[in-house]
Tab-separated table of C-alpha atoms in Angstrom:
chain	number	residue	atom	x	y	z
A	214	MET	CA	-71.189	-4.180	14.580
A	215	ALA	CA	-74.406	-4.774	12.679
A	216	LYS	CA	-75.162	-1.025	12.794
A	217	ALA	CA	-71.684	-0.165	11.491
A	218	LEU	CA	-72.113	-2.686	8.614
A	219	ALA	CA	-75.542	-1.294	7.759
A	220	ALA	CA	-74.036	2.200	7.400
A	221	VAL	CA	-71.454	1.070	4.837
A	222	GLY	CA	-73.839	0.934	1.899
A	223	PRO	CA	-75.163	4.491	2.250
A	224	ARG	CA	-71.619	5.665	2.848
A	225	LEU	CA	-70.409	4.050	-0.418
A	226	ARG	CA	-73.309	5.620	-2.301
A	227	GLU	CA	-72.563	9.046	-0.758
A	228	LEU	CA	-68.866	8.885	-1.773
A	229	ARG	CA	-69.714	7.880	-5.346
A	230	GLN	CA	-72.382	10.607	-5.706
A	231	GLN	CA	-70.060	13.258	-4.188
A	232	ARG	CA	-67.557	12.415	-6.880
A	233	ASP	CA	-70.246	12.306	-9.620
A	234	ILE	CA	-69.177	8.812	-10.690
A	235	THR	CA	-71.567	6.356	-12.282
A	236	LEU	CA	-71.786	2.724	-11.198
A	237	THR	CA	-70.555	1.766	-14.681
A	238	ARG	CA	-67.468	3.956	-14.438
A	239	LEU	CA	-66.766	2.726	-10.903
A	240	ALA	CA	-67.087	-0.890	-12.087
A	241	GLU	CA	-64.539	-0.233	-14.827
A	242	THR	CA	-62.143	1.378	-12.336
A	243	THR	CA	-62.398	-1.270	-9.628
A	244	GLY	CA	-63.198	-4.481	-11.530
A	245	ILE	CA	-66.255	-5.013	-9.399
A	246	SER	CA	-69.461	-5.674	-11.298
A	247	VAL	CA	-72.207	-3.043	-11.466
A	248	SER	CA	-74.559	-5.524	-9.863
A	249	THR	CA	-72.282	-6.087	-6.845
A	250	LEU	CA	-71.628	-2.367	-6.467
A	251	SER	CA	-75.408	-1.723	-6.507
A	252	ARG	CA	-76.062	-4.465	-3.914
A	253	LEU	CA	-73.247	-3.051	-1.674
A	254	GLU	CA	-74.729	0.436	-1.816
A	255	SER	CA	-78.272	-0.854	-1.114
A	256	GLY	CA	-77.052	-2.985	1.788
A	257	THR	CA	-78.192	-6.287	0.241
A	258	ARG	CA	-74.504	-7.439	-0.170
A	259	ARG	CA	-72.263	-7.625	2.854
A	260	PRO	CA	-69.032	-5.684	2.405
A	261	THR	CA	-65.824	-7.718	2.432
A	262	LEU	CA	-62.214	-6.580	2.496
A	263	GLU	CA	-61.771	-7.843	-1.060
A	264	LEU	CA	-64.545	-5.447	-2.158
A	265	LEU	CA	-63.635	-2.489	0.075
A	266	LEU	CA	-59.937	-2.308	-0.837
A	267	PRO	CA	-60.386	-1.463	-4.532
A	268	LEU	CA	-63.192	0.936	-3.572
A	269	ALA	CA	-60.939	2.763	-1.147
A	270	GLU	CA	-58.269	3.004	-3.791
A	271	ALA	CA	-60.743	4.280	-6.434
A	272	TYR	CA	-62.012	6.985	-4.015
A	273	GLN	CA	-58.457	7.654	-2.761
A	274	VAL	CA	-59.494	7.314	0.886
A	275	THR	CA	-58.438	5.002	3.706
A	276	LEU	CA	-60.572	2.006	4.714
A	277	ASP	CA	-61.495	3.940	7.904
A	278	GLU	CA	-62.786	6.851	5.774
A	279	LEU	CA	-64.549	4.483	3.426
A	280	VAL	CA	-66.622	2.923	6.206
A	281	ASP	CA	-66.817	6.156	8.176
A	282	ALA	CA	-65.020	4.653	11.205
A	283	PRO	CA	-64.926	6.863	14.306
A	284	GLU	CA	-61.988	9.194	14.719
A	285	THR	CA	-59.123	8.009	16.842
A	286	GLY	CA	-58.166	11.526	17.923
A	287	ASP	CA	-54.842	11.515	16.100
A	288	PRO	CA	-54.872	14.372	13.489
A	289	ARG	CA	-51.763	13.202	11.657
A	290	VAL	CA	-52.236	12.007	8.058
A	291	ARG	CA	-50.585	8.706	7.599
A	292	ALA	CA	-51.244	7.966	3.953
A	293	ARG	CA	-49.128	5.686	1.849
A	294	PRO	CA	-47.500	7.108	-1.278
A	295	ILE	CA	-49.289	6.402	-4.564
A	296	GLN	CA	-47.254	5.550	-7.673
A	297	ARG	CA	-48.815	6.633	-10.990
A	298	ASP	CA	-47.116	6.949	-14.383
A	299	GLY	CA	-43.695	7.057	-12.707
A	300	HIS	CA	-44.760	9.925	-10.399
A	301	THR	CA	-45.051	9.619	-6.629
A	302	PHE	CA	-48.074	11.232	-4.979
A	303	ILE	CA	-48.014	11.548	-1.121
A	304	PRO	CA	-51.541	12.375	0.138
A	305	LEU	CA	-51.489	15.359	2.541
A	306	SER	CA	-55.241	15.544	3.263
A	307	ARG	CA	-57.956	13.120	4.283
A	308	ARG	CA	-61.113	14.959	3.353
A	309	PRO	CA	-63.211	12.727	1.059
A	310	GLY	CA	-65.104	14.401	-1.706
A	311	GLY	CA	-63.466	17.783	-1.586
A	312	PRO	CA	-60.171	19.143	-2.731
A	313	GLN	CA	-57.247	16.812	-2.134
A	314	ALA	CA	-53.694	17.916	-1.414
A	315	PHE	CA	-50.601	15.926	-2.443
A	316	LYS	CA	-46.903	16.285	-2.470
A	317	GLN	CA	-45.883	15.120	-5.931
A	318	ILE	CA	-42.401	13.977	-6.825
A	319	LEU	CA	-41.482	13.850	-10.517
A	320	PRO	CA	-38.392	11.751	-11.326
A	321	PRO	CA	-35.820	13.112	-13.773
A	322	GLY	CA	-36.317	11.667	-17.263
A	323	PRO	CA	-35.829	12.220	-20.941
A	324	PRO	CA	-37.457	15.346	-22.352
A	325	SER	CA	-40.302	13.323	-23.933
A	326	CYS	CA	-41.119	11.602	-20.614
A	327	GLY	CA	-44.582	12.518	-19.309
A	328	GLN	CA	-45.475	14.715	-22.264
A	329	GLU	CA	-48.665	12.993	-23.384
A	330	GLN	CA	-51.385	15.501	-22.549
A	331	LYS	CA	-54.478	14.210	-20.720
A	332	THR	CA	-57.839	15.677	-19.756
A	333	HIS	CA	-60.221	14.876	-16.920
A	334	GLU	CA	-62.801	16.518	-14.721
A	335	GLY	CA	-61.462	18.859	-12.034
A	336	TYR	CA	-59.333	21.825	-11.208
A	337	GLU	CA	-55.691	21.809	-10.239
A	338	TRP	CA	-53.360	24.132	-8.329
A	339	LEU	CA	-49.641	23.397	-8.035
A	340	TYR	CA	-46.677	25.000	-6.288
A	341	VAL	CA	-43.105	24.012	-7.097
A	342	LEU	CA	-40.944	23.292	-4.050
A	343	SER	CA	-37.756	22.171	-5.819
A	344	GLY	CA	-36.515	21.350	-9.308
A	345	ARG	CA	-37.916	22.529	-12.588
A	346	VAL	CA	-41.345	21.438	-13.757
A	347	ARG	CA	-42.520	21.645	-17.359
A	348	LEU	CA	-46.272	22.265	-17.578
A	349	ARG	CA	-47.802	21.771	-21.027
A	350	LEU	CA	-51.305	23.231	-20.991
A	351	GLY	CA	-52.944	23.096	-24.378
A	352	ASP	CA	-50.681	25.029	-26.708
A	353	HIS	CA	-48.728	26.594	-23.874
A	354	ASP	CA	-45.372	25.206	-22.747
A	355	LEU	CA	-44.358	26.620	-19.368
A	356	LEU	CA	-41.246	26.093	-17.273
A	357	LEU	CA	-41.978	26.484	-13.551
A	358	GLU	CA	-39.149	27.138	-11.055
A	359	PRO	CA	-39.216	26.756	-7.237
A	360	GLY	CA	-41.678	29.243	-5.678
A	361	GLU	CA	-43.856	29.468	-8.811
A	362	ALA	CA	-47.487	28.321	-8.868
A	363	ALA	CA	-50.017	27.545	-11.564
A	364	GLU	CA	-53.723	26.737	-11.589
A	365	PHE	CA	-55.875	25.389	-14.362
A	366	ASP	CA	-59.024	23.601	-15.378
A	367	THR	CA	-58.048	19.963	-15.905
A	368	ARG	CA	-60.492	19.629	-18.825
A	369	LEU	CA	-57.747	21.416	-20.795
A	370	PRO	CA	-55.166	18.979	-22.209
A	371	HIS	CA	-52.206	19.089	-19.863
A	372	SER	CA	-49.089	17.251	-18.721
A	373	LEU	CA	-46.353	17.706	-16.108
A	374	ALA	CA	-42.725	16.615	-16.467
A	375	ASN	CA	-39.449	17.124	-14.738
A	376	ASP	CA	-37.240	19.490	-16.761
A	377	GLY	CA	-34.111	18.968	-14.667
A	378	PRO	CA	-31.436	16.378	-13.705
A	379	GLU	CA	-32.801	15.927	-10.116
A	380	PRO	CA	-36.260	14.951	-8.816
A	381	ALA	CA	-38.751	17.854	-8.850
A	382	GLU	CA	-41.138	18.283	-5.940
A	383	LEU	CA	-44.376	20.165	-5.863
A	384	ILE	CA	-47.493	20.610	-3.807
A	385	ASN	CA	-50.573	19.738	-5.825
A	386	ILE	CA	-54.144	20.527	-4.808
A	387	PHE	CA	-56.765	18.888	-6.935
A	388	GLY	CA	-60.547	19.490	-6.821
A	389	PRO	CA	-62.272	16.519	-8.457
A	390	GLN	CA	-65.610	18.441	-8.906
A	391	GLY	CA	-63.894	21.497	-10.362
A	392	GLU	CA	-63.561	23.446	-7.172
A	393	ARG	CA	-61.177	26.382	-7.457
A	394	LEU	CA	-58.636	27.282	-4.841
A	395	HIS	CA	-59.375	30.689	-3.395
A	396	VAL	CA	-56.235	32.490	-2.332
A	397	ARG	CA	-56.662	35.676	-0.341
A	398	ALA	CA	-53.814	38.105	0.074
A	399	ARG	CA	-53.706	40.732	2.736
A	400	SER	CA	-52.645	44.273	1.787
A	401	THR	CA	-49.342	45.395	3.378
A	402	HIS	CA	-50.520	49.071	3.347
């Protein structure tokens, strides 16, 4: 157990550096002081559940992934849905640090709902499964129907909203470090 606990600090530092997050930014996100975060990463502070839970949420990983627990052999992803700004995100991948896949459910709402454009680091790819999704990307206002996809740099102001009377569902792949999705198509000739 001592060996596993000793590995937590370097693992926390690795996750933070993979995401290019400063200790100050992580402290703001988690409510944990910069000093405590630094001591956790250096191994001079023993990790507790009260400290690990907000870190797992900030990094969007399970506690097992956060402490690099050994695999159980079960490949199924059993992530809990995340609620953010009225949208439901169901994690579909468990790979820390790289592109993350989500099923996103947008509830129906008034036309102005979800229209505040935001920017952040990363690159996003989305595919509409059902419903109609309004994507505002800078000055562009696009209506996406089932079967349509879009990809964009999230440093551009953007917002997603449901443009129909029923919930809209989409697959969303987000690369926090700006990775782009590479789609290869095979010629039919």
